[in-house]
Amino acid sequence: MNKQHANWSPYDNNGGSCVAIAGADYCVIAADTRMSTGYNVLTRDYSKICKLADKSVMASSGFQADVRALQKQLDAKHLIYQHQHNKQMSCPAMAQLLSNTLYYKRFFPYYSFNVLGGLDNEGKGCVFTYDAVGSYEKVGYSSQGSGSTLIMPVLDKRLKAPSPLLLPAQDAVTPLSEAEAIDLVKTVFVAATERDIYTGDRVEIVILNADGIRREHMELRKD
């Protein structure tokens, strides 16, 4: 008989989907609350969204143990920044910090796929999307996670912006109102839940605007 060798990997993929949409004076970040491994549902009420600063929120899919470690790193660095500068980081500064933190671990990377959303210094919505080793881009909308291949075509159809290489430069924020963006997020999660077994149970929606941060929830399929 052939010998069987035990296999072990430091990584797991806990599934789930994340979406972010930037508007003229708001940003919407959403993620489902299901956490899985393989065909097993570990929990149906796990938040994938983390508030990093008053105007910066991150949603993450992938290996949730690595996501927690990454969040702790960002919290510690943000605390040091506040002590040194007596203010909180802006969303673009937090985006650069996240990129640097991921790139520093590029040889044994955090297995996390992140979208960072918030408001910039002018009060406009901004969204940054990342790969696992820190390469990032400022966009008007993005999706990460197991359902992103189902969600992005819908977002592209509704929100596709001109190429950022065109001159004069085009603004990346979407033309939708805040209420329309929230409705679109709910629609794409309902669609993804029908086809992706790792997305479901409930969607958590975080809305940032000049009035602060508020949260909404909507139930999804649980099978």
PDB file of C-alpha atoms in Angstrom:
ATOM      1  CA  MET A   1       0.000   0.000   0.000  1.00  0.00           C
ATOM      2  CA  ASN A   2       1.117   3.515  -0.715  1.00  0.00           C
ATOM      3  CA  LYS A   3       2.018   5.634   2.275  1.00  0.00           C
ATOM      4  CA  GLN A   4      -0.315   8.518   2.973  1.00  0.00           C
ATOM      5  CA  HIS A   5       1.298  11.692   4.231  1.00  0.00           C
ATOM      6  CA  ALA A   6      -0.578  14.064   6.472  1.00  0.00           C
ATOM      7  CA  ASN A   7      -1.177  17.447   4.888  1.00  0.00           C
ATOM      8  CA  TRP A   8      -1.363  20.654   6.876  1.00  0.00           C
ATOM      9  CA  SER A   9      -1.854  24.212   5.751  1.00  0.00           C
ATOM     10  CA  PRO A  10      -1.554  27.373   7.864  1.00  0.00           C
ATOM     11  CA  TYR A  11      -4.441  28.857   5.877  1.00  0.00           C
ATOM     12  CA  ASP A  12      -8.161  28.280   5.611  1.00  0.00           C
ATOM     13  CA  ASN A  13     -10.789  30.114   3.590  1.00  0.00           C
ATOM     14  CA  ASN A  14     -13.821  30.951   5.684  1.00  0.00           C
ATOM     15  CA  GLY A  15     -15.818  32.312   2.750  1.00  0.00           C
ATOM     16  CA  GLY A  16     -18.239  35.220   2.746  1.00  0.00           C
ATOM     17  CA  SER A  17     -18.610  38.302   0.578  1.00  0.00           C
ATOM     18  CA  CYS A  18     -17.900  42.016   1.041  1.00  0.00           C
ATOM     19  CA  VAL A  19     -19.082  45.032  -0.948  1.00  0.00           C
ATOM     20  CA  ALA A  20     -18.295  48.757  -0.789  1.00  0.00           C
ATOM     21  CA  ILE A  21     -19.776  51.658  -2.770  1.00  0.00           C
ATOM     22  CA  ALA A  22     -18.589  55.279  -2.637  1.00  0.00           C
ATOM     23  CA  GLY A  23     -21.007  58.153  -3.233  1.00  0.00           C
ATOM     24  CA  ALA A  24     -20.721  61.924  -3.436  1.00  0.00           C
ATOM     25  CA  ASP A  25     -21.175  62.366   0.333  1.00  0.00           C
ATOM     26  CA  TYR A  26     -21.455  58.823   1.711  1.00  0.00           C
ATOM     27  CA  CYS A  27     -19.900  55.367   1.663  1.00  0.00           C
ATOM     28  CA  VAL A  28     -21.692  52.034   2.054  1.00  0.00           C
ATOM     29  CA  ILE A  29     -19.799  48.938   3.222  1.00  0.00           C
ATOM     30  CA  ALA A  30     -21.540  45.584   3.589  1.00  0.00           C
ATOM     31  CA  ALA A  31     -20.708  41.949   4.339  1.00  0.00           C
ATOM     32  CA  ASP A  32     -22.627  38.801   5.116  1.00  0.00           C
ATOM     33  CA  THR A  33     -22.384  37.155   8.543  1.00  0.00           C
ATOM     34  CA  ARG A  34     -21.834  33.498   7.590  1.00  0.00           C
ATOM     35  CA  MET A  35     -18.456  31.931   8.407  1.00  0.00           C
ATOM     36  CA  SER A  36     -17.738  28.517   6.916  1.00  0.00           C
ATOM     37  CA  THR A  37     -14.995  26.001   6.388  1.00  0.00           C
ATOM     38  CA  GLY A  38     -15.517  23.529   3.584  1.00  0.00           C
ATOM     39  CA  TYR A  39     -19.158  22.446   3.723  1.00  0.00           C
ATOM     40  CA  ASN A  40     -19.479  23.249   7.433  1.00  0.00           C
ATOM     41  CA  VAL A  41     -21.078  26.444   8.725  1.00  0.00           C
ATOM     42  CA  LEU A  42     -19.090  27.518  11.795  1.00  0.00           C
ATOM     43  CA  THR A  43     -21.364  30.409  12.750  1.00  0.00           C
ATOM     44  CA  ARG A  44     -24.228  32.359  11.204  1.00  0.00           C
ATOM     45  CA  ASP A  45     -23.622  35.611  13.115  1.00  0.00           C
ATOM     46  CA  TYR A  46     -20.010  36.692  12.518  1.00  0.00           C
ATOM     47  CA  SER A  47     -19.283  40.314  11.612  1.00  0.00           C
ATOM     48  CA  LYS A  48     -16.673  40.777   8.865  1.00  0.00           C
ATOM     49  CA  ILE A  49     -16.737  44.575   9.224  1.00  0.00           C
ATOM     50  CA  CYS A  50     -14.307  46.485  11.457  1.00  0.00           C
ATOM     51  CA  LYS A  51     -14.296  50.206  12.254  1.00  0.00           C
ATOM     52  CA  LEU A  52     -10.675  51.410  12.028  1.00  0.00           C
ATOM     53  CA  ALA A  53     -11.309  55.138  12.576  1.00  0.00           C
ATOM     54  CA  ASP A  54     -14.229  57.549  12.691  1.00  0.00           C
ATOM     55  CA  LYS A  55     -14.218  57.801   8.891  1.00  0.00           C
ATOM     56  CA  SER A  56     -12.684  54.449   7.905  1.00  0.00           C
ATOM     57  CA  VAL A  57     -14.315  51.013   7.891  1.00  0.00           C
ATOM     58  CA  MET A  58     -12.818  47.756   6.589  1.00  0.00           C
ATOM     59  CA  ALA A  59     -14.621  44.623   5.449  1.00  0.00           C
ATOM     60  CA  SER A  60     -12.598  41.432   5.013  1.00  0.00           C
ATOM     61  CA  SER A  61     -13.070  37.945   3.642  1.00  0.00           C
ATOM     62  CA  GLY A  62     -10.675  35.004   3.559  1.00  0.00           C
ATOM     63  CA  PHE A  63      -9.040  33.434   6.638  1.00  0.00           C
ATOM     64  CA  GLN A  64     -10.686  35.118   9.617  1.00  0.00           C
ATOM     65  CA  ALA A  65      -7.836  34.313  12.049  1.00  0.00           C
ATOM     66  CA  ASP A  66      -5.496  36.303   9.794  1.00  0.00           C
ATOM     67  CA  VAL A  67      -8.134  39.039   9.514  1.00  0.00           C
ATOM     68  CA  ARG A  68      -8.217  39.385  13.316  1.00  0.00           C
ATOM     69  CA  ALA A  69      -4.431  39.564  13.473  1.00  0.00           C
ATOM     70  CA  LEU A  70      -4.451  42.226  10.760  1.00  0.00           C
ATOM     71  CA  GLN A  71      -7.094  44.266  12.600  1.00  0.00           C
ATOM     72  CA  LYS A  72      -5.023  44.178  15.805  1.00  0.00           C
ATOM     73  CA  GLN A  73      -1.963  45.420  13.883  1.00  0.00           C
ATOM     74  CA  LEU A  74      -3.921  48.295  12.372  1.00  0.00           C
ATOM     75  CA  ASP A  75      -5.481  49.231  15.722  1.00  0.00           C
ATOM     76  CA  ALA A  76      -2.040  49.351  17.380  1.00  0.00           C
ATOM     77  CA  LYS A  77      -0.510  51.470  14.593  1.00  0.00           C
ATOM     78  CA  HIS A  78      -3.499  53.803  14.576  1.00  0.00           C
ATOM     79  CA  LEU A  79      -3.194  54.290  18.344  1.00  0.00           C
ATOM     80  CA  ILE A  80       0.480  55.231  17.955  1.00  0.00           C
ATOM     81  CA  TYR A  81      -0.481  57.678  15.180  1.00  0.00           C
ATOM     82  CA  GLN A  82      -3.084  59.328  17.425  1.00  0.00           C
ATOM     83  CA  HIS A  83      -0.553  59.788  20.245  1.00  0.00           C
ATOM     84  CA  GLN A  84       2.007  61.276  17.854  1.00  0.00           C
ATOM     85  CA  HIS A  85      -0.313  63.573  15.866  1.00  0.00           C
ATOM     86  CA  ASN A  86      -3.220  64.156  18.263  1.00  0.00           C
ATOM     87  CA  LYS A  87      -5.777  63.269  15.583  1.00  0.00           C
ATOM     88  CA  GLN A  88      -7.241  60.266  13.808  1.00  0.00           C
ATOM     89  CA  MET A  89      -6.029  59.003  10.443  1.00  0.00           C
ATOM     90  CA  SER A  90      -7.905  60.056   7.348  1.00  0.00           C
ATOM     91  CA  CYS A  91      -9.325  57.322   5.149  1.00  0.00           C
ATOM     92  CA  PRO A  92      -6.634  57.722   2.418  1.00  0.00           C
ATOM     93  CA  ALA A  93      -3.910  57.551   5.098  1.00  0.00           C
ATOM     94  CA  MET A  94      -5.490  54.411   6.558  1.00  0.00           C
ATOM     95  CA  ALA A  95      -5.587  52.934   3.044  1.00  0.00           C
ATOM     96  CA  GLN A  96      -1.826  53.456   2.695  1.00  0.00           C
ATOM     97  CA  LEU A  97      -1.220  51.994   6.161  1.00  0.00           C
ATOM     98  CA  LEU A  98      -3.206  48.883   5.259  1.00  0.00           C
ATOM     99  CA  SER A  99      -1.226  48.484   2.040  1.00  0.00           C
ATOM    100  CA  ASN A 100       2.096  48.820   3.894  1.00  0.00           C
ATOM    101  CA  THR A 101       0.996  46.339   6.573  1.00  0.00           C
ATOM    102  CA  LEU A 102      -0.024  43.721   4.008  1.00  0.00           C
ATOM    103  CA  TYR A 103       3.123  44.226   1.906  1.00  0.00           C
ATOM    104  CA  TYR A 104       5.368  43.856   4.968  1.00  0.00           C
ATOM    105  CA  LYS A 105       4.001  40.299   5.337  1.00  0.00           C
ATOM    106  CA  ARG A 106       4.175  39.482   1.627  1.00  0.00           C
ATOM    107  CA  PHE A 107       6.425  36.394   2.048  1.00  0.00           C
ATOM    108  CA  PHE A 108       3.962  34.808   4.505  1.00  0.00           C
ATOM    109  CA  PRO A 109       0.933  36.966   3.784  1.00  0.00           C
ATOM    110  CA  TYR A 110      -2.227  37.544   5.717  1.00  0.00           C
ATOM    111  CA  TYR A 111      -4.758  35.441   3.801  1.00  0.00           C
ATOM    112  CA  SER A 112      -7.313  38.244   3.774  1.00  0.00           C
ATOM    113  CA  PHE A 113      -9.006  40.105   0.953  1.00  0.00           C
ATOM    114  CA  ASN A 114     -10.108  43.541   2.020  1.00  0.00           C
ATOM    115  CA  VAL A 115     -12.162  46.508   0.960  1.00  0.00           C
ATOM    116  CA  LEU A 116     -11.672  49.766   2.841  1.00  0.00           C
ATOM    117  CA  GLY A 117     -14.313  52.470   2.656  1.00  0.00           C
ATOM    118  CA  GLY A 118     -14.920  55.836   4.236  1.00  0.00           C
ATOM    119  CA  LEU A 119     -14.898  59.586   3.700  1.00  0.00           C
ATOM    120  CA  ASP A 120     -11.902  61.575   2.498  1.00  0.00           C
ATOM    121  CA  ASN A 121     -10.806  65.014   3.701  1.00  0.00           C
ATOM    122  CA  GLU A 122     -13.399  66.692   1.453  1.00  0.00           C
ATOM    123  CA  GLY A 123     -16.259  64.567   2.758  1.00  0.00           C
ATOM    124  CA  LYS A 124     -16.522  62.488  -0.428  1.00  0.00           C
ATOM    125  CA  GLY A 125     -16.919  58.737  -0.317  1.00  0.00           C
ATOM    126  CA  CYS A 126     -13.868  56.662  -1.171  1.00  0.00           C
ATOM    127  CA  VAL A 127     -13.304  52.925  -1.600  1.00  0.00           C
ATOM    128  CA  PHE A 128      -9.983  51.070  -1.773  1.00  0.00           C
ATOM    129  CA  THR A 129      -9.714  47.446  -2.866  1.00  0.00           C
ATOM    130  CA  TYR A 130      -6.771  45.117  -2.067  1.00  0.00           C
ATOM    131  CA  ASP A 131      -5.188  41.812  -2.851  1.00  0.00           C
ATOM    132  CA  ALA A 132      -3.509  39.685  -0.162  1.00  0.00           C
ATOM    133  CA  VAL A 133      -0.054  41.292  -0.516  1.00  0.00           C
ATOM    134  CA  GLY A 134      -1.003  44.960  -0.397  1.00  0.00           C
ATOM    135  CA  SER A 135      -1.531  46.003  -4.006  1.00  0.00           C
ATOM    136  CA  TYR A 136      -4.458  48.430  -3.888  1.00  0.00           C
ATOM    137  CA  GLU A 137      -6.501  50.809  -5.989  1.00  0.00           C
ATOM    138  CA  LYS A 138      -8.950  53.615  -5.308  1.00  0.00           C
ATOM    139  CA  VAL A 139     -12.252  52.773  -6.992  1.00  0.00           C
ATOM    140  CA  GLY A 140     -15.889  53.811  -6.904  1.00  0.00           C
ATOM    141  CA  TYR A 141     -17.067  50.355  -5.852  1.00  0.00           C
ATOM    142  CA  SER A 142     -15.616  46.925  -5.187  1.00  0.00           C
ATOM    143  CA  SER A 143     -16.378  43.420  -3.971  1.00  0.00           C
ATOM    144  CA  GLN A 144     -14.201  40.742  -2.375  1.00  0.00           C
ATOM    145  CA  GLY A 145     -14.821  37.205  -1.221  1.00  0.00           C
ATOM    146  CA  SER A 146     -16.402  34.001  -2.418  1.00  0.00           C
ATOM    147  CA  GLY A 147     -19.385  35.756  -4.011  1.00  0.00           C
ATOM    148  CA  SER A 148     -17.436  38.556  -5.706  1.00  0.00           C
ATOM    149  CA  THR A 149     -17.540  36.885  -9.137  1.00  0.00           C
ATOM    150  CA  LEU A 150     -21.338  36.991  -8.925  1.00  0.00           C
ATOM    151  CA  ILE A 151     -21.578  40.497  -7.450  1.00  0.00           C
ATOM    152  CA  MET A 152     -19.096  42.441  -9.589  1.00  0.00           C
ATOM    153  CA  PRO A 153     -20.925  41.957 -12.927  1.00  0.00           C
ATOM    154  CA  VAL A 154     -24.074  43.450 -11.379  1.00  0.00           C
ATOM    155  CA  LEU A 155     -22.123  46.400  -9.959  1.00  0.00           C
ATOM    156  CA  ASP A 156     -20.345  46.895 -13.294  1.00  0.00           C
ATOM    157  CA  LYS A 157     -23.672  46.988 -15.093  1.00  0.00           C
ATOM    158  CA  ARG A 158     -25.086  49.638 -12.757  1.00  0.00           C
ATOM    159  CA  LEU A 159     -22.030  51.671 -11.796  1.00  0.00           C
ATOM    160  CA  LYS A 160     -19.299  51.255 -14.409  1.00  0.00           C
ATOM    161  CA  ALA A 161     -17.276  54.486 -14.507  1.00  0.00           C
ATOM    162  CA  PRO A 162     -15.007  55.817 -17.290  1.00  0.00           C
ATOM    163  CA  SER A 163     -11.394  54.672 -17.259  1.00  0.00           C
ATOM    164  CA  PRO A 164      -9.241  56.551 -14.707  1.00  0.00           C
ATOM    165  CA  LEU A 165      -6.629  56.930 -17.481  1.00  0.00           C
ATOM    166  CA  LEU A 166      -8.858  59.323 -19.429  1.00  0.00           C
ATOM    167  CA  LEU A 167      -8.056  63.030 -19.384  1.00  0.00           C
ATOM    168  CA  PRO A 168      -9.486  65.078 -17.845  1.00  0.00           C
ATOM    169  CA  ALA A 169      -9.711  62.691 -14.888  1.00  0.00           C
ATOM    170  CA  GLN A 170     -13.170  61.422 -13.995  1.00  0.00           C
ATOM    171  CA  ASP A 171     -14.421  61.218 -10.422  1.00  0.00           C
ATOM    172  CA  ALA A 172     -14.707  57.619  -9.170  1.00  0.00           C
ATOM    173  CA  VAL A 173     -17.765  58.159  -6.950  1.00  0.00           C
ATOM    174  CA  THR A 174     -21.016  56.611  -8.100  1.00  0.00           C
ATOM    175  CA  PRO A 175     -24.027  58.669  -9.226  1.00  0.00           C
ATOM    176  CA  LEU A 176     -26.500  56.837  -6.974  1.00  0.00           C
ATOM    177  CA  SER A 177     -28.136  58.420  -3.957  1.00  0.00           C
ATOM    178  CA  GLU A 178     -27.466  56.884  -0.556  1.00  0.00           C
ATOM    179  CA  ALA A 179     -30.832  55.087  -0.486  1.00  0.00           C
ATOM    180  CA  GLU A 180     -30.286  53.712  -4.018  1.00  0.00           C
ATOM    181  CA  ALA A 181     -26.826  52.431  -3.082  1.00  0.00           C
ATOM    182  CA  ILE A 182     -28.217  50.624  -0.033  1.00  0.00           C
ATOM    183  CA  ASP A 183     -30.943  49.039  -2.172  1.00  0.00           C
ATOM    184  CA  LEU A 184     -28.321  47.944  -4.717  1.00  0.00           C
ATOM    185  CA  VAL A 185     -26.206  46.336  -1.980  1.00  0.00           C
ATOM    186  CA  LYS A 186     -29.234  44.397  -0.740  1.00  0.00           C
ATOM    187  CA  THR A 187     -30.023  43.280  -4.291  1.00  0.00           C
ATOM    188  CA  VAL A 188     -26.515  41.963  -5.034  1.00  0.00           C
ATOM    189  CA  PHE A 189     -26.385  40.033  -1.757  1.00  0.00           C
ATOM    190  CA  VAL A 190     -29.749  38.401  -2.417  1.00  0.00           C
ATOM    191  CA  ALA A 191     -28.468  37.390  -5.873  1.00  0.00           C
ATOM    192  CA  ALA A 192     -25.133  36.060  -4.552  1.00  0.00           C
ATOM    193  CA  THR A 193     -26.838  34.054  -1.803  1.00  0.00           C
ATOM    194  CA  GLU A 194     -28.817  32.124  -4.427  1.00  0.00           C
ATOM    195  CA  ARG A 195     -25.624  30.751  -6.039  1.00  0.00           C
ATOM    196  CA  ASP A 196     -22.822  30.890  -3.440  1.00  0.00           C
ATOM    197  CA  ILE A 197     -23.059  28.463  -0.509  1.00  0.00           C
ATOM    198  CA  TYR A 198     -20.512  30.486   1.500  1.00  0.00           C
ATOM    199  CA  THR A 199     -22.637  33.662   1.459  1.00  0.00           C
ATOM    200  CA  GLY A 200     -25.839  33.884   3.445  1.00  0.00           C
ATOM    201  CA  ASP A 201     -27.723  34.137   6.745  1.00  0.00           C
ATOM    202  CA  ARG A 202     -27.664  37.924   7.097  1.00  0.00           C
ATOM    203  CA  VAL A 203     -26.064  40.997   5.540  1.00  0.00           C
ATOM    204  CA  GLU A 204     -24.627  43.749   7.728  1.00  0.00           C
ATOM    205  CA  ILE A 205     -24.611  47.191   6.090  1.00  0.00           C
ATOM    206  CA  VAL A 206     -22.572  50.127   7.449  1.00  0.00           C
ATOM    207  CA  ILE A 207     -23.310  53.620   6.118  1.00  0.00           C
ATOM    208  CA  LEU A 208     -20.847  56.491   6.644  1.00  0.00           C
ATOM    209  CA  ASN A 209     -21.869  60.089   5.981  1.00  0.00           C
ATOM    210  CA  ALA A 210     -21.490  63.547   7.522  1.00  0.00           C
ATOM    211  CA  ASP A 211     -23.829  62.559  10.363  1.00  0.00           C
ATOM    212  CA  GLY A 212     -21.617  59.634  11.429  1.00  0.00           C
ATOM    213  CA  ILE A 213     -21.970  55.868  11.136  1.00  0.00           C
ATOM    214  CA  ARG A 214     -25.128  53.787  11.219  1.00  0.00           C
ATOM    215  CA  ARG A 215     -25.820  50.094  10.661  1.00  0.00           C
ATOM    216  CA  GLU A 216     -28.594  48.165   8.997  1.00  0.00           C
ATOM    217  CA  HIS A 217     -29.261  44.425   8.702  1.00  0.00           C
ATOM    218  CA  MET A 218     -31.231  42.269   6.300  1.00  0.00           C
ATOM    219  CA  GLU A 219     -31.941  38.546   6.535  1.00  0.00           C
ATOM    220  CA  LEU A 220     -30.700  36.265   3.729  1.00  0.00           C
ATOM    221  CA  ARG A 221     -31.178  32.598   2.911  1.00  0.00           C
ATOM    222  CA  LYS A 222     -29.974  30.260   5.625  1.00  0.00           C
ATOM    223  CA  ASP A 223     -29.658  27.041   3.600  1.00  0.00           C
TER     224      ASP A 223
END
